[in-house]
CSV table of C-alpha atoms in Angstrom, one decimal:
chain,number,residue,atom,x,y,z
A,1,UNK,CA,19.6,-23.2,12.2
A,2,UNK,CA,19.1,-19.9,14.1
A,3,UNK,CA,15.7,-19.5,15.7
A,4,UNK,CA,13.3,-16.9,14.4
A,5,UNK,CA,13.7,-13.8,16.1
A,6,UNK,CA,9.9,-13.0,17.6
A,7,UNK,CA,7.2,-11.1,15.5
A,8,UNK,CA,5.5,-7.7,15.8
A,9,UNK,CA,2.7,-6.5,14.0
A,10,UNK,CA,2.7,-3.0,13.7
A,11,UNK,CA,-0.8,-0.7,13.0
A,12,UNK,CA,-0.1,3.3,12.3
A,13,UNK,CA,-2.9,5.2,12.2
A,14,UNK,CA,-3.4,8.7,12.0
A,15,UNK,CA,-1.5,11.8,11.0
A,16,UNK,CA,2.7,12.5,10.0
A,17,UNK,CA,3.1,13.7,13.9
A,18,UNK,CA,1.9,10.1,14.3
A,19,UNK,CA,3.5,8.1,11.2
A,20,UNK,CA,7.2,9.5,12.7
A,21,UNK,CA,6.3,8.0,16.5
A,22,UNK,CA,5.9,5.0,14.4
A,23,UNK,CA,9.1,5.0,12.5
A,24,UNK,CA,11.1,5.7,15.7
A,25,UNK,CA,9.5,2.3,17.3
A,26,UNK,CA,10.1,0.3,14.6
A,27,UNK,CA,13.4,1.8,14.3
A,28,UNK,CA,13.8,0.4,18.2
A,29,UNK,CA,12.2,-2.6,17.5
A,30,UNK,CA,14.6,-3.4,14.4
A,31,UNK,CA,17.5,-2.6,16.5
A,32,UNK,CA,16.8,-4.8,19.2
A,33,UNK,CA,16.6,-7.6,16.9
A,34,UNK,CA,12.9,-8.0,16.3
A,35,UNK,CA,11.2,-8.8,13.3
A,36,UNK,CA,8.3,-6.2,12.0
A,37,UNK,CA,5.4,-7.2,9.9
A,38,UNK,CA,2.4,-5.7,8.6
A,39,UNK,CA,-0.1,-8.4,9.7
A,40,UNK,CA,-1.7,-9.7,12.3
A,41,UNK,CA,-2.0,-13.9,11.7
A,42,UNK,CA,2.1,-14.4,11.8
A,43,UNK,CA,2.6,-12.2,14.6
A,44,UNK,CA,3.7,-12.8,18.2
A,45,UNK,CA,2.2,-9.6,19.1
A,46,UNK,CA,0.3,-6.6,17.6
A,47,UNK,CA,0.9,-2.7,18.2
A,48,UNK,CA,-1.4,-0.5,17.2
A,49,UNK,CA,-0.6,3.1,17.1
A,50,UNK,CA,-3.5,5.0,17.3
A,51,UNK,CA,-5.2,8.9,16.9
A,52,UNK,CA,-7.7,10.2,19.1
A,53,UNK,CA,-7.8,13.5,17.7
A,54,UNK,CA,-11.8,13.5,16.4
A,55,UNK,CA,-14.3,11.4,17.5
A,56,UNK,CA,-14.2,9.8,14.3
A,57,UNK,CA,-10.7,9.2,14.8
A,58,UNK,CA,-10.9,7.5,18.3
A,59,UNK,CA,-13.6,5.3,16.3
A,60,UNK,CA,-11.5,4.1,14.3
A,61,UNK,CA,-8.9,3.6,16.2
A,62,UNK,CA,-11.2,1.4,18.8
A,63,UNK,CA,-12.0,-0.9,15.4
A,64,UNK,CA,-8.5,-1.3,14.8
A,65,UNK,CA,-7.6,-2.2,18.3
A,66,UNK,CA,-10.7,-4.7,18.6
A,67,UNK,CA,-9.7,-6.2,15.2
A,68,UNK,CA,-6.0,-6.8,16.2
A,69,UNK,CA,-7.6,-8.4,19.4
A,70,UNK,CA,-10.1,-10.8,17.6
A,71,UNK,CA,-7.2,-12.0,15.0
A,72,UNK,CA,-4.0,-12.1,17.3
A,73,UNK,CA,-5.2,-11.8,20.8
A,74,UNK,CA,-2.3,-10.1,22.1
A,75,UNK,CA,-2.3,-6.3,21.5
A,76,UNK,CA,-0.6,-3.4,22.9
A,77,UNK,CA,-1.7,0.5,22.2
A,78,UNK,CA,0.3,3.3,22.1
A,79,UNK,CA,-0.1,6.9,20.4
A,80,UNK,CA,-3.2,10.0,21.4
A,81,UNK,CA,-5.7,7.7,21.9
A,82,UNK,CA,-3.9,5.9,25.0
A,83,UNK,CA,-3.8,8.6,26.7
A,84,UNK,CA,-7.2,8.2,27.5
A,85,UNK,CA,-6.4,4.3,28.8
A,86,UNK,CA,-9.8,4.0,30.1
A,87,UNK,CA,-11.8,4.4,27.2
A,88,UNK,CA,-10.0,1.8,25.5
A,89,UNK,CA,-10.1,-0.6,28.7
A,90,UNK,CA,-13.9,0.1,28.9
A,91,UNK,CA,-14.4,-1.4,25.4
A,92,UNK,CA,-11.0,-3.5,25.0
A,93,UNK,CA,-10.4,-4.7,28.2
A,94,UNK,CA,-8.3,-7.6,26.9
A,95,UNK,CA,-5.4,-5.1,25.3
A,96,UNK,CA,-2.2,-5.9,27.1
A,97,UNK,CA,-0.6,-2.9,28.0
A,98,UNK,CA,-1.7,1.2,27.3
A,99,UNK,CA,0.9,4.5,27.1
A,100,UNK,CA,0.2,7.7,25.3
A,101,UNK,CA,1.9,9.5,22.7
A,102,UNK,CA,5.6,9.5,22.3
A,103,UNK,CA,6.4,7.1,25.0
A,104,UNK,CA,8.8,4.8,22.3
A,105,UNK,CA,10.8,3.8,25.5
A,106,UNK,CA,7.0,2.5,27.4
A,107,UNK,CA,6.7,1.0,24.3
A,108,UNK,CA,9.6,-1.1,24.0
A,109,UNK,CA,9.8,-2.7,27.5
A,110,UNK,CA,6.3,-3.4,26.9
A,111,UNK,CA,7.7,-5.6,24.0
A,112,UNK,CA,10.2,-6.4,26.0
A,113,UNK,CA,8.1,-7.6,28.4
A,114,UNK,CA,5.6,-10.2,26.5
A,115,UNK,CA,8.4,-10.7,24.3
A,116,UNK,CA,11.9,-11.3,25.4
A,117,UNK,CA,14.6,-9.5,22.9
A,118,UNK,CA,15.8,-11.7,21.0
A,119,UNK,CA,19.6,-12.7,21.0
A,120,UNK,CA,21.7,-10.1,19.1
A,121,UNK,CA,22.3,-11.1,15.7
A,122,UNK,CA,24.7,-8.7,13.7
A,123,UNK,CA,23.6,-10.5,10.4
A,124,UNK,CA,20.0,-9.3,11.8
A,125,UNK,CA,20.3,-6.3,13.6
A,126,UNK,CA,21.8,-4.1,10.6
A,127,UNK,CA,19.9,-0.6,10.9
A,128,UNK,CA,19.9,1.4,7.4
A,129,UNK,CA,21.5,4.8,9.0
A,130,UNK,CA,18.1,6.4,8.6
A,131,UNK,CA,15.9,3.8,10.4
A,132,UNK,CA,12.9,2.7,9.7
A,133,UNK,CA,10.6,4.4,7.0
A,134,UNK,CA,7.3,3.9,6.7
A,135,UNK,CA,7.0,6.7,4.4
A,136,UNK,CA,8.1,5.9,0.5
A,137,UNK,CA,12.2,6.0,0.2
A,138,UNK,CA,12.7,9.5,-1.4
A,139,UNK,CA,10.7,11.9,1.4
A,140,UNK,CA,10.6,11.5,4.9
A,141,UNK,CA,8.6,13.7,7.6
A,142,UNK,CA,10.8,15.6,9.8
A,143,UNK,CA,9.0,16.2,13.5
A,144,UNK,CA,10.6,19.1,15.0
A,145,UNK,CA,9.2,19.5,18.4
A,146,UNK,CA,6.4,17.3,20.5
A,147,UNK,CA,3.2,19.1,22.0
A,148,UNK,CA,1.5,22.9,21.8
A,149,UNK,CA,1.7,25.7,23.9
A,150,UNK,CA,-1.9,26.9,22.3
A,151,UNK,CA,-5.2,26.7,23.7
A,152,UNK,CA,-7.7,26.7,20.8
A,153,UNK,CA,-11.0,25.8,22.0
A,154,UNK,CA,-11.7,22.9,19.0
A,155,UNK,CA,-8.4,21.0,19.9
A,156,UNK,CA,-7.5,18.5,22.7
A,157,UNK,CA,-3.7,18.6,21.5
A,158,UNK,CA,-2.0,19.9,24.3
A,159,UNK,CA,-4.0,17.7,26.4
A,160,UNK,CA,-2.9,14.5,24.5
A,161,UNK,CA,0.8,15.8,23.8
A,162,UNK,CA,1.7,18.3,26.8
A,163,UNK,CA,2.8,21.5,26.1
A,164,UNK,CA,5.4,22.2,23.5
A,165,UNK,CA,9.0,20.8,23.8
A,166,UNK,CA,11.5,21.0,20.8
A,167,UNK,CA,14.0,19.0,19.9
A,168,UNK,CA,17.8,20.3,19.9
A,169,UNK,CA,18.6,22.0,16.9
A,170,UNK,CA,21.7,19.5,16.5
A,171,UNK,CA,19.4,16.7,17.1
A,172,UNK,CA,17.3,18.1,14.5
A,173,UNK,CA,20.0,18.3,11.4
A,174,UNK,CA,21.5,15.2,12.1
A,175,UNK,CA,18.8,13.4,11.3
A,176,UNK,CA,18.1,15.6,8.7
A,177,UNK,CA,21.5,14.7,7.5
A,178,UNK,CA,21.2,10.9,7.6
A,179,UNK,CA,17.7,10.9,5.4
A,180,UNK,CA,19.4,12.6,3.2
A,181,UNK,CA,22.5,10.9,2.9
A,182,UNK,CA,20.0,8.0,2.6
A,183,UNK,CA,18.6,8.9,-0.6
A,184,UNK,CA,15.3,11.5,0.9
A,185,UNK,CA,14.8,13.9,-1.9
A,186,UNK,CA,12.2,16.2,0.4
A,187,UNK,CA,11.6,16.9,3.8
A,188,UNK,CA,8.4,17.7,5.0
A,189,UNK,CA,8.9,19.8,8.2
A,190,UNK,CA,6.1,18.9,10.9
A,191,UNK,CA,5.0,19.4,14.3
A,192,UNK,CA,2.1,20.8,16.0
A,193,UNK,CA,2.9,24.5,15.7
A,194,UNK,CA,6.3,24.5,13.3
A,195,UNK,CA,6.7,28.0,13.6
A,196,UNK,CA,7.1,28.3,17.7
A,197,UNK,CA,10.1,26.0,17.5
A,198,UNK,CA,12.9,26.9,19.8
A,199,UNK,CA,10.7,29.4,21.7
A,200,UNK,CA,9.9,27.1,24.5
A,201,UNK,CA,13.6,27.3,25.3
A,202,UNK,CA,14.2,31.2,24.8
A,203,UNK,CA,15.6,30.4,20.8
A,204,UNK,CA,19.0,29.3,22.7
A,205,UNK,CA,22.1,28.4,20.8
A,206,UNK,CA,22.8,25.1,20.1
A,207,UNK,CA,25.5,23.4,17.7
A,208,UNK,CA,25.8,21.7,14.5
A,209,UNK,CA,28.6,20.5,12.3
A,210,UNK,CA,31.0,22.4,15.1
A,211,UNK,CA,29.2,25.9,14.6
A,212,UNK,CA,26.2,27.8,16.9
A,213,UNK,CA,23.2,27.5,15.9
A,214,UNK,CA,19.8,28.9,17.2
A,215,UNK,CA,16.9,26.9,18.0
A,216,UNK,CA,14.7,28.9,15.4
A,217,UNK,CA,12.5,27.9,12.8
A,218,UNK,CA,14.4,30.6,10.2
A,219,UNK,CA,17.8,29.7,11.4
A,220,UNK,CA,16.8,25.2,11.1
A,221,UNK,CA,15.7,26.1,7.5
A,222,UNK,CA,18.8,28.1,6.6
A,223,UNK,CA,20.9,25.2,7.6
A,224,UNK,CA,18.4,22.6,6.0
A,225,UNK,CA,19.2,24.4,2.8
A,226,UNK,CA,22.2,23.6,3.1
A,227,UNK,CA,21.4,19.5,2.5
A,228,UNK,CA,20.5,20.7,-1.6
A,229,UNK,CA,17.2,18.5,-1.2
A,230,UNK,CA,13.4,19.8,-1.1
A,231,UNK,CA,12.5,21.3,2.5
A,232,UNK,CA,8.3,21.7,2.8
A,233,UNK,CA,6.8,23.4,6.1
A,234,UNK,CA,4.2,22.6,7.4
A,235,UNK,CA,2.0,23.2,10.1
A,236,UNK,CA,2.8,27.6,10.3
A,237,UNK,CA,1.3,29.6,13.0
A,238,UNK,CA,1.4,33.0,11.1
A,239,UNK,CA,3.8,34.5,13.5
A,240,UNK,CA,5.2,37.9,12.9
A,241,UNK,CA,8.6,36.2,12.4
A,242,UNK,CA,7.5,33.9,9.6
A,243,UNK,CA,7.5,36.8,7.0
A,244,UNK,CA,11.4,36.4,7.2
A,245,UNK,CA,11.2,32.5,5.9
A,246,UNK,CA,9.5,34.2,2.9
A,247,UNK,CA,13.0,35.5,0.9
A,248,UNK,CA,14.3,31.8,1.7
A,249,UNK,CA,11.8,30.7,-0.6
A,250,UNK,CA,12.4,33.4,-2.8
A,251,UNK,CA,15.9,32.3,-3.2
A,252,UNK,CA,15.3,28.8,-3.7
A,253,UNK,CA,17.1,27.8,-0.2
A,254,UNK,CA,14.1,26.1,0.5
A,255,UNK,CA,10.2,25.2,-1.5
A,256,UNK,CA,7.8,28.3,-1.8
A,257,UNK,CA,5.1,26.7,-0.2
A,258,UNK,CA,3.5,27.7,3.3
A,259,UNK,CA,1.1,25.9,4.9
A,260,UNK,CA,-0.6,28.3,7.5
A,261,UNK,CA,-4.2,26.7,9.6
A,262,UNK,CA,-6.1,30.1,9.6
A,263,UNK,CA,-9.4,28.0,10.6
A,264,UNK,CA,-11.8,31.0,9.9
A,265,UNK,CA,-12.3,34.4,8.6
A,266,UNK,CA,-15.3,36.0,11.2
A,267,UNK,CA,-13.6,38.3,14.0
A,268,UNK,CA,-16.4,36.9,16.2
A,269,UNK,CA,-15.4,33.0,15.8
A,270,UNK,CA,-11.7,33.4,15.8
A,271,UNK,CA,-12.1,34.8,19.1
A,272,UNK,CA,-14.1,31.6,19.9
A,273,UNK,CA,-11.5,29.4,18.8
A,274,UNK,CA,-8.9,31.2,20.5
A,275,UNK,CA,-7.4,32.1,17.5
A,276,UNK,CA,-4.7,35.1,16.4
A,277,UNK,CA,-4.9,37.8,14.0
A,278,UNK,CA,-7.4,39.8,12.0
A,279,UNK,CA,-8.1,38.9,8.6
A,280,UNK,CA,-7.3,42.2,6.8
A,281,UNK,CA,-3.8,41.9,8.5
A,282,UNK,CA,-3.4,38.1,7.1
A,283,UNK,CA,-4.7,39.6,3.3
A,284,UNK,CA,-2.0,42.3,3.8
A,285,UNK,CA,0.4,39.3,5.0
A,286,UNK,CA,-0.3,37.3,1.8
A,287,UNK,CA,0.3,40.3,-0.5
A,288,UNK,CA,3.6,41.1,0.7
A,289,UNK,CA,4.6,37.6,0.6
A,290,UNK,CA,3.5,37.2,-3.0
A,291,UNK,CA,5.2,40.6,-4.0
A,292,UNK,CA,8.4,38.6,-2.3
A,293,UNK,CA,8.2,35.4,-3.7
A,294,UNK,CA,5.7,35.2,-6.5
A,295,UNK,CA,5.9,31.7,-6.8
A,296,UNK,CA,4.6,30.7,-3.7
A,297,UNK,CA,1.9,28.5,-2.6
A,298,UNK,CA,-0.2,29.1,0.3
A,299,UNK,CA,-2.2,26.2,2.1
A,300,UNK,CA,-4.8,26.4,4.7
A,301,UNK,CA,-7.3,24.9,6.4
A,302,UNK,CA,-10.1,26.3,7.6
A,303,UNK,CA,-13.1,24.9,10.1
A,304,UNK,CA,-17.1,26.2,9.0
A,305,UNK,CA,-20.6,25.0,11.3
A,306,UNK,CA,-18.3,25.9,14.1
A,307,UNK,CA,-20.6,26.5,16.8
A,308,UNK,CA,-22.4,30.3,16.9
A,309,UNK,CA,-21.4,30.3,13.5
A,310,UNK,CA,-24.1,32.7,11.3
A,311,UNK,CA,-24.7,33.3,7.8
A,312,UNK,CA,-22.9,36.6,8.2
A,313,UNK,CA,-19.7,34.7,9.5
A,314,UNK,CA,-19.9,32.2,6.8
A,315,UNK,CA,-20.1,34.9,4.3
A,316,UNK,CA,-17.0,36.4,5.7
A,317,UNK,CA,-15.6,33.3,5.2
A,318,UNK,CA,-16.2,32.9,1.6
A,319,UNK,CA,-15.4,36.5,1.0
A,320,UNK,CA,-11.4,36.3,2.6
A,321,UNK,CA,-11.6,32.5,-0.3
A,322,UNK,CA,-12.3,35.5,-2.8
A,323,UNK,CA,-9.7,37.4,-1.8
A,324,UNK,CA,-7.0,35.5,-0.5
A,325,UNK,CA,-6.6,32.8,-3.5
A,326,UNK,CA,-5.6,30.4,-2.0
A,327,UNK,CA,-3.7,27.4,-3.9
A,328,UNK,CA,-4.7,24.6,-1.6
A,329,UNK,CA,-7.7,24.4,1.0
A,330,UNK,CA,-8.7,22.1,3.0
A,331,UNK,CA,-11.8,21.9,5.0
A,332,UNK,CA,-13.5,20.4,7.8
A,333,UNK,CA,-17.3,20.6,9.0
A,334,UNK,CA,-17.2,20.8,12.8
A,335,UNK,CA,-16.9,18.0,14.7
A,336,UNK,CA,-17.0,17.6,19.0
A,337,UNK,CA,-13.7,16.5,20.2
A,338,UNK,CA,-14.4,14.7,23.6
A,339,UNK,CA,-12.8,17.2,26.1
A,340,UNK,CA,-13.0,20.3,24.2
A,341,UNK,CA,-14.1,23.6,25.2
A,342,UNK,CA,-15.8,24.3,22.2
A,343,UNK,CA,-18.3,21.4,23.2
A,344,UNK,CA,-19.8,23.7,26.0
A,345,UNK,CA,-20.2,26.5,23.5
A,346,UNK,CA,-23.9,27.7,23.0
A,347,UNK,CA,-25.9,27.8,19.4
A,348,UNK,CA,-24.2,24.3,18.1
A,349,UNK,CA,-24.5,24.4,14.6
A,350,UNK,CA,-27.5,21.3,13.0
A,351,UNK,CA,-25.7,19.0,11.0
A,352,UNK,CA,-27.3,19.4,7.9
A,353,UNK,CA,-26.3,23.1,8.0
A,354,UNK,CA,-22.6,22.6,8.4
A,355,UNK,CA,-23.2,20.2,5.2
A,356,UNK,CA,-24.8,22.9,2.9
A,357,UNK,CA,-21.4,25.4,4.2
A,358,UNK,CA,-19.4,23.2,3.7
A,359,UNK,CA,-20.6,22.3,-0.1
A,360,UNK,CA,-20.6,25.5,-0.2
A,361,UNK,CA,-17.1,26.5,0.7
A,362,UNK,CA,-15.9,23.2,-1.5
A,363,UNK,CA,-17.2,24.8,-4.5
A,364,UNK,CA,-16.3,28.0,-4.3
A,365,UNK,CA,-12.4,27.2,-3.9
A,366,UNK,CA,-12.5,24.7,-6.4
A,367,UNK,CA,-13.6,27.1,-8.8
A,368,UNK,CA,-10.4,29.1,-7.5
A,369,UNK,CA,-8.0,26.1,-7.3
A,370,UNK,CA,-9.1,25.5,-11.0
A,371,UNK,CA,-8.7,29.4,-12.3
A,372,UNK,CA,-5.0,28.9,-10.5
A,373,UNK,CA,-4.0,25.4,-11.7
A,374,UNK,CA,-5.0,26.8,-15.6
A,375,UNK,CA,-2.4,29.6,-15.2
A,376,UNK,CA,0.2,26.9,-15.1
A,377,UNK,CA,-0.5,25.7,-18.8
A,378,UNK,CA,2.0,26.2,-20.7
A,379,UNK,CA,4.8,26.7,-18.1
A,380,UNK,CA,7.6,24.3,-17.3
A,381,UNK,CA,8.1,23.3,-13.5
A,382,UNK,CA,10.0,20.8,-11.6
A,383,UNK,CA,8.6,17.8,-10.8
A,384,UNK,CA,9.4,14.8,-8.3
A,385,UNK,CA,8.1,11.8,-9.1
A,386,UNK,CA,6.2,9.5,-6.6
A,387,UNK,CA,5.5,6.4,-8.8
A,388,UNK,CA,5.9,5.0,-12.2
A,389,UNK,CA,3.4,1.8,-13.6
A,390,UNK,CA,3.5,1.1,-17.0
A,391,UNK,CA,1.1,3.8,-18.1
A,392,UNK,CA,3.5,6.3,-16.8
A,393,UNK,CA,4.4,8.1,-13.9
A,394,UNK,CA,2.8,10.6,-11.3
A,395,UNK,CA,4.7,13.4,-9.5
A,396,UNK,CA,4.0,16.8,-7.4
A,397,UNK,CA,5.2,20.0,-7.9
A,398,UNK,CA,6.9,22.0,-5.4
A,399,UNK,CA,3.4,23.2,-4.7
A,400,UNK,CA,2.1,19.7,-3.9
A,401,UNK,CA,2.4,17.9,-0.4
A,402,UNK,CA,2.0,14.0,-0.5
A,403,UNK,CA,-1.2,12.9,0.1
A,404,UNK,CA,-3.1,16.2,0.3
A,405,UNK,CA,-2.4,18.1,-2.7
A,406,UNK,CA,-2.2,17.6,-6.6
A,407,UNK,CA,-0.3,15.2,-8.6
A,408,UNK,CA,1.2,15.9,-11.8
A,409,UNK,CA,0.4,13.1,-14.6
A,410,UNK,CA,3.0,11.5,-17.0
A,411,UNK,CA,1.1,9.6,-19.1
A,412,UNK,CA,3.7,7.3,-21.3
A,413,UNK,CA,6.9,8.0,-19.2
A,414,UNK,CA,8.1,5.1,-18.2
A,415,UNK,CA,11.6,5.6,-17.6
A,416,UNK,CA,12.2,7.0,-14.4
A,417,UNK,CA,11.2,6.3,-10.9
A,418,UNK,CA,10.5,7.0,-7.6
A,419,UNK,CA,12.8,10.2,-6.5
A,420,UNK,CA,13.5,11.3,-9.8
A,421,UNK,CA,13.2,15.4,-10.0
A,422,UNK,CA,12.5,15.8,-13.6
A,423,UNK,CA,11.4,19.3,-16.1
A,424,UNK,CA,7.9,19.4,-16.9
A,425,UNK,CA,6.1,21.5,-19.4
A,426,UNK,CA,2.0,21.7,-18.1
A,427,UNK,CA,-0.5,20.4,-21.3
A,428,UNK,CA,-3.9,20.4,-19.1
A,429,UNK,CA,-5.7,21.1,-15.8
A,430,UNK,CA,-8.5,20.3,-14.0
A,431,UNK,CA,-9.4,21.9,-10.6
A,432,UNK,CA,-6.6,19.8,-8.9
A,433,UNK,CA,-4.2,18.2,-10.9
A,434,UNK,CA,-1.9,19.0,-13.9
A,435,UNK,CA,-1.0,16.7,-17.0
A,436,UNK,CA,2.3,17.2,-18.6
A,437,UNK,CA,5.5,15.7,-20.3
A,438,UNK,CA,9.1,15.6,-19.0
A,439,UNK,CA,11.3,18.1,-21.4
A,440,UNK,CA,14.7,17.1,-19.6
């Protein structure tokens, strides 16, 4: 009888950028023969993957790291968070071995060196084509390109990642290929700034399927359209250029959906942030693209409390919601990140404050996300389906993200499953999901 190849537990925390560094370890770790679990107790070794983007983040990650010590022992830390190795020594000092973010080869002789690979074993060692998911089996994130070239005063990114570096455009579409030649219905498109892609190496050509291609985020989408599967973006500094990925969406090569961080809306606290563009030129922006592609959904995010902050900037805030309608917001209150410039700033904002704005702000765009969602009563849209119990099912639109958007409820359909793009005519609303039934 064979021996049992060793065990590694395996802890992803985090965001997608994060969840694909995981996928390409365990992909290693499955190659070389290892077994992955998601537990501590029957594993030979733990690795936890951490974020240390917020200090809430790093938190948590420092309470996964010291429960993977207290219930295996033997744990090694990878992802944002080891970059800064002597924090987590200071409070972990038991942890085996520390490497920052994207270091899958550190990783793996890490592995390799607690735990010797284990004898190669084709009957073992079978790969599916494309590797390891952790992500359900019809979408998969894409990450484009590592690191940012931006500076924004409320962000340690480039200081955890290094500046931006993007993968070859071949690269790229292959993989793109192989998820979906696995079975991947949508691609979510990530990486820290989506939009800059191939401008770190001048937008050069590279090649794909015998043919030149640029590295450029409109010429990678025009080829992903060629795959016939859902393509999401994600992540969009509103570069001039990105107005040209708008009649993509218009012809259906790829989802109307854009998801652009504007952060704020006060002249005054973009500048603060280090942030692009003047809010009348983003409302003109979002007109044109609306008068292009009508369909299309627009998702932001947007930070409030930021420090100087006033009433006035707020307001100026609230007033682009008003205008803008937007079809999906999120929003932070201001947190210090532990090495950023915005923690020197002057007139931090009092906690309590940033609550009310941020109540505030909550309210007044789910009053607008529920005007928007009840103009979709009574239409029919296309749905993919993420789950199916024996109540029914639950999809997203093509203006719905995993995780961070909408769902569409099936209640009663029970005969599909997970993958399945199904026709959907909208019955109800509230201010974030839809209810419907499947009409073919």
């Amino acid at each position: 009888m064979n021996k049992l190849s060793p065990t590694v537990g395996f802890v992803s925390l985090g965001c997608p950028k994060n969840l694909v560094d995981s996928e390409r370890i365990l992909t290693e770790l499955r190659t070389q023969g290892y077994r992955v679990v998601p537990t501590y107790d029957n594993a030979d070794l733990v690795i936890v993957n951490t974020c240390g983007f917020i200090d809430s983040a790093v938190q948590e990650s420092l309470e996964a790291i010291g429960e993977a010590l207290d219930e295996n022992g033997k744990v090694i830390v990878t992802g944002c968070l080891g970059a800064k190795e002597d924090q987590i020594r200071t409070v972990h000092p038991k942890v085996l071995e520390i490497s920052g973010p994207h270091s899958y080869e550190q990783v793996l002789q890490h592995v390799n060196k607690y735990l010797p690979k284990p004898e190669y074993n084709p009957l073992t060692s079978l790969i599916p084509d494309q590797g390891i998911k952790l992500t359900p089996k019809h979408y998969a994130y894409l990450k484009i390109s590592e690191g940012c070239d931006h500076r924004c005063t409320f962000c340690i990114i480039p200081s955890l990642r290094g500046d931006m570096e993007s993968r070859p455009i071949g690269q790229v579409l292959d993989e793109a290929k192989r998820l979906a030649d696995s079975g991947v219905k949508e691609l979510l498109v990530i990486a820290q700034d989506t939009s800059a892609y191939g401008a770190d190496v001048k937008n050069r050509t590279g090649f794909w399927n015998g043919m030149p291609v640029k590295n450029h985020i409109v010429n990678l989408c025009e080829q992903l359209s060629s795959l016939g599967i859902w393509v999401r973006l994600h992540y969009v500094y509103p570069y001039p250029h990105i107005d040209d990925l708008i009649p993509l969406m218009a012809q259906g090569k790829i989802l109307p959906y854009l998801d652009v961080p504007l952060q704020h809306a006060s002249p005054k606290i973009l500048k603060s942030m280090k942030r692009p563009g003047t809010i009348e030129r983003t409302l003109e922006r979002i007109k044109k693209w609306r008068e292009i592609c009508p369909e299309i959904t627009l998702r932001s995010t947007f930070i409030v409390g930021y420090p100087g902050e006033t009433e006035q900037d707020f307001e100026m805030l609230l007033d682009f919601l008003r205008q803008a309608r937007l079809d999906r917001v999120g929003a932070f209150a201001y947190s210090p990140v532990e090495g950023s410039a915005a923690n020197q700033l002057p007139d931090q904002i009092p906690e309590a404050i940033k609550q009310q704005r941020l109540e505030r702000f909550m309210q007044l765009q789910q009053q607008i996300s529920a005007e928007k969602l009840q103009e979709k009563i009574g239409k029919t849209i296309n749905v993919i389906i993420d789950e199916v119990d024996t109540e029914g099912a639950i999809g997203r639109s093509m203006a719905d993200a995993p995780e961070i958007d909408g769902v569409v409820y099936l209640n009663g359909e029970t005969r599909f499953k997970a993958g399945d793009i199904v026709t959907v005519y909208i019955e109800q609303a509230d201010e974030y999901d839809l209810w419907g039934y499947v009409t073919a």
